[in-house]
Amino acid sequence: MINKQCPSVAEAVADIPDGATVMVGGFGASGSPVELLHALIDHGARDLTVINNNTGNGEVGLAALIGNGQVRKMICSFPRSSQSKVFPELYRAGRIELEVVPQGTLAERIRAAGAGIPAFYTPTAVGTVLAEGKESREFDGREYLMERWLKADFALIKCETADPLGNLTFNKTGRNFSPLMCMAATTTIVQATHLVARGNINPEHIVTPGIFVDRVVEVPDPVHEDILIAEGRRYA
Amino acid sequence: MINKQCPSVAEAVADIPDGATVMVGGFGASGSPVELLHALIDHGARDLTVINNNTGNGEVGLAALIGNGQVRKMICSFPRSSQSKVFPELYRAGRIELEVVPQGTLAERIRAAGAGIPAFYTPTAVGTVLAEGKESREFDGREYLMERWLKADFALIKCETADPLGNLTFNKTGRNFSPLMCMAATTTIVQATHLVARGNINPEHIVTPGIFVDRVVEVPDPVHEDILIAEGRRYA
Amino acid sequence: MSHGWTREQMAARAAHDIPDGAYVNLGIGIPELVTQFVPEGREFIYHTENGMLGMGPPPTEDERDLDLMNAGKKYVTELPGAVYFHHADSFSMIRGGHIDVCVLGTMQVAENGDIANWSTGAPDAIPAVGGAMDLVQGVEKIYVITQHTTKTGEPKLVGRCSYPLTGAGVVSRIFTDLAVVDVTPDGFQVVELAPGVDFDEVQQKTGAPIRPPA
Amino acid sequence: MSHGWTREQMAARAAHDIPDGAYVNLGIGIPELVTQFVPEGREFIYHTENGMLGMGPPPTEDERDLDLMNAGKKYVTELPGAVYFHHADSFSMIRGGHIDVCVLGTMQVAENGDIANWSTGAPDAIPAVGGAMDLVQGVEKIYVITQHTTKTGEPKLVGRCSYPLTGAGVVSRIFTDLAVVDVTPDGFQVVELAPGVDFDEVQQKTGAPIRPPA
């Protein structure tokens, strides 16, 4: 019987090497796989390229990973937030690279990687500085930019419910980029708030089919960045 | 209060003009919107371009629409089946046009139309006769073909459950192309086996968000092509 | 005597121009006030680009779900008929032209419909674009709500944007504290003046030629 | 005395080469028999391109759901852990390299890995490609199960396909009634001979040079 369950977050991330490209699910604090991120801090892989919509909050989760000097480059759409200090400081000091991608283009590039589409055209960012250096082309009288797929070696994902085949459901807007990242990474590692037996998720309700998932770790009662920040916590 | 409910299949299809491009959901008999197709036969619009994976079964539903001479051109991946006689006869007689598109490319072209992606690259059909006349391009040492989006004026869709906002769920492999076609048509017309009140479908379980749907008609106890064919029925 | 529109009145005036049944995406700031001024008999469905249609008002402490946020990372609620989806589907709604109206704030908007609302272009600014460039290219009608001038009195309606563009030629209509202004092929056109505001004041505070109401 | 493999034995031999936990797509015909010969201790998950993972065997009359079909339009069942999805997601699994093995029937397969299994190219043939071209480009390992020759004794393993290609250079391994044959950079290579079959017979019935087992 196929069983993708992994006993701990530490074991789940243990083979992420230095230099890896890692997608991290979540939009701000919503859907952020905090326990997996903290396990990656403990594991210590460095020189990472991280793909996420943002750059983390406070000094926990993704922000803590960045603050710990493990991230060489961020690829994201919005590297600011009212509670993010870690990234801006490193960025202004020239100690971390940044590739800014419009949010919809970021999502579509990740999906394209999962779908075997090496490139596509989008109207987004035409006529802006983010179009510089990009191929443009006209279709039916309108200008579009060519964008390439965006793949990763690993994805770190938080879901609501998983089964041992890696079938997943998410909670509300905690879904965001996660189903796309599951498709686009060579190895997809998921922390599930609930792990249920095979057959216990309605096949019509599964959002991410298990074929896109490699490892599942149950993390009941996960912490939430907003709560950690409100409590003044930091991870290091 | 927004209410996309339409009182009858006849009224739902009444404004489909001659010459329209019409997407029809379903894969073989599974998920085929038979009542909407029969309403379109009664309505009588001609010179249609129809997009479906197949060309209908027996002499009901899509096959009956084709048999009635209303279809100028079919765009599909597999215009044969053991029970399809109508299309092959017309095709061999030179009375209907055919564009054959690989199944995954057909799905992706339809999704691209709904997603505002005018063109994308795919490895499918490279080195085959279906690549003739298509632009090809190399990415990372592999050859790909450029494919364009595929839009329609109308989509005829069968779903399992709908609410008045047009939020939809489907039944098993009756889902197939339908969610994509809902996105890609200017006007999406849905027959729902069950119409429920707003709020009665779990927001996590909705497959097609109502934003992609224009009209919903309740058709309880819909007929199924395989049953009609087994009973020796034809529609004309 | 009243002079010009308040933030709430600007939002109400914008809401007045949104048709019943519209799918609407609201930017952060004054645009968020639109939800409070939906005209009687109309219903708008709110899209938030992080994966939801049918977004409702902020939750009470008890209602709050830590995973349920809007694009501005504020906690929100779901209304009956709401639906969740992933980011690629969400931006398919935007890029594919399915959202009817987007109401944005701005730093500058130009007489040719260019908008600049994501970056000052300052050397130490951290570029953060979010979904703004997708929205302005994908949504059919781009409405802007903005004060007519900056806090220091500089025009925000200009001949050409000096800040980096979010999109070129995309804005339809602008709702300011002084007027409703259309972007036309011939430049700015006042559609309506706010109470107590005369056209000369609008022209004087606009950084490009503007035509009086017809 | 036994000579060669039956259809069932060909399917069993192919199943033997599929690893535990594989996601597998099966073509119509002999490939469908693979499900009956999963080796002890292994589990395969079956993908059907019309939108399902976890496909089970044909239903009884009572179990039958008229919407639940496989890609060959036959009624099937769902196994625990099954999942449904739309066609774009289904072909993302294929095109994106997520399906581990696809087992196909064929009309011809060439020494360079070309496969022709969708059309004879006859002038009156109705071209019907289905998902075949997507599968051969997207799936990591393309296995073919086929009789070594046609009913009239023509080789199906050939130097170059004379029928229109489904895909170029895509086939990894071929399971025939006479042998297991790999497609290598140097052409056909026999991996294993069926019981009672000698290499000379295989060479004689193959339309291109073929190398004996090592």
PDB file of C-alpha atoms in Angstrom, chain D residues 2 10-11 35 44 58 77 84 103 113 122 135 141 148 153 159-160 171 175-176 179-180 183 185:
ATOM      1  CA  SER D   2       4.767 -23.405 -25.053  1.00  0.00           C
ATOM      2  CA  MET D  10       2.576 -10.030 -22.121  1.00  0.00           C
ATOM      3  CA  ALA D  11       0.559  -7.849 -19.754  1.00  0.00           C
ATOM      4  CA  THR D  35      -4.438  -4.314 -13.910  1.00  0.00           C
ATOM      5  CA  PHE D  44      -0.210   1.037  -9.011  1.00  0.00           C
ATOM      6  CA  PRO D  58     -15.660  -2.455 -14.275  1.00  0.00           C
ATOM      7  CA  THR D  77     -15.421   2.235 -10.592  1.00  0.00           C
ATOM      8  CA  TYR D  84     -11.666  13.573  -9.893  1.00  0.00           C
ATOM      9  CA  VAL D 103       1.446   1.367 -21.547  1.00  0.00           C
ATOM     10  CA  GLY D 113      11.617   4.968 -30.614  1.00  0.00           C
ATOM     11  CA  ALA D 122      -5.466   6.148 -45.441  1.00  0.00           C
ATOM     12  CA  LEU D 135       0.799  10.817 -23.503  1.00  0.00           C
ATOM     13  CA  LYS D 141       8.357   5.864 -19.601  1.00  0.00           C
ATOM     14  CA  HIS D 148       5.379  -8.885 -32.739  1.00  0.00           C
ATOM     15  CA  GLY D 153       2.737 -11.434 -40.608  1.00  0.00           C
ATOM     16  CA  GLY D 159      13.229   0.581 -39.158  1.00  0.00           C
ATOM     17  CA  ARG D 160      11.042   3.598 -39.809  1.00  0.00           C
ATOM     18  CA  VAL D 171       9.247   4.526 -26.690  1.00  0.00           C
ATOM     19  CA  PHE D 175       6.584  -6.227 -24.754  1.00  0.00           C
ATOM     20  CA  THR D 176       5.626  -8.577 -27.593  1.00  0.00           C
ATOM     21  CA  ALA D 179      10.306 -10.933 -26.529  1.00  0.00           C
ATOM     22  CA  VAL D 180      10.927  -7.916 -24.369  1.00  0.00           C
ATOM     23  CA  VAL D 183      14.785   0.861 -27.725  1.00  0.00           C
ATOM     24  CA  PRO D 185      20.516   4.641 -28.980  1.00  0.00           C
TER      25      PRO D 185
END
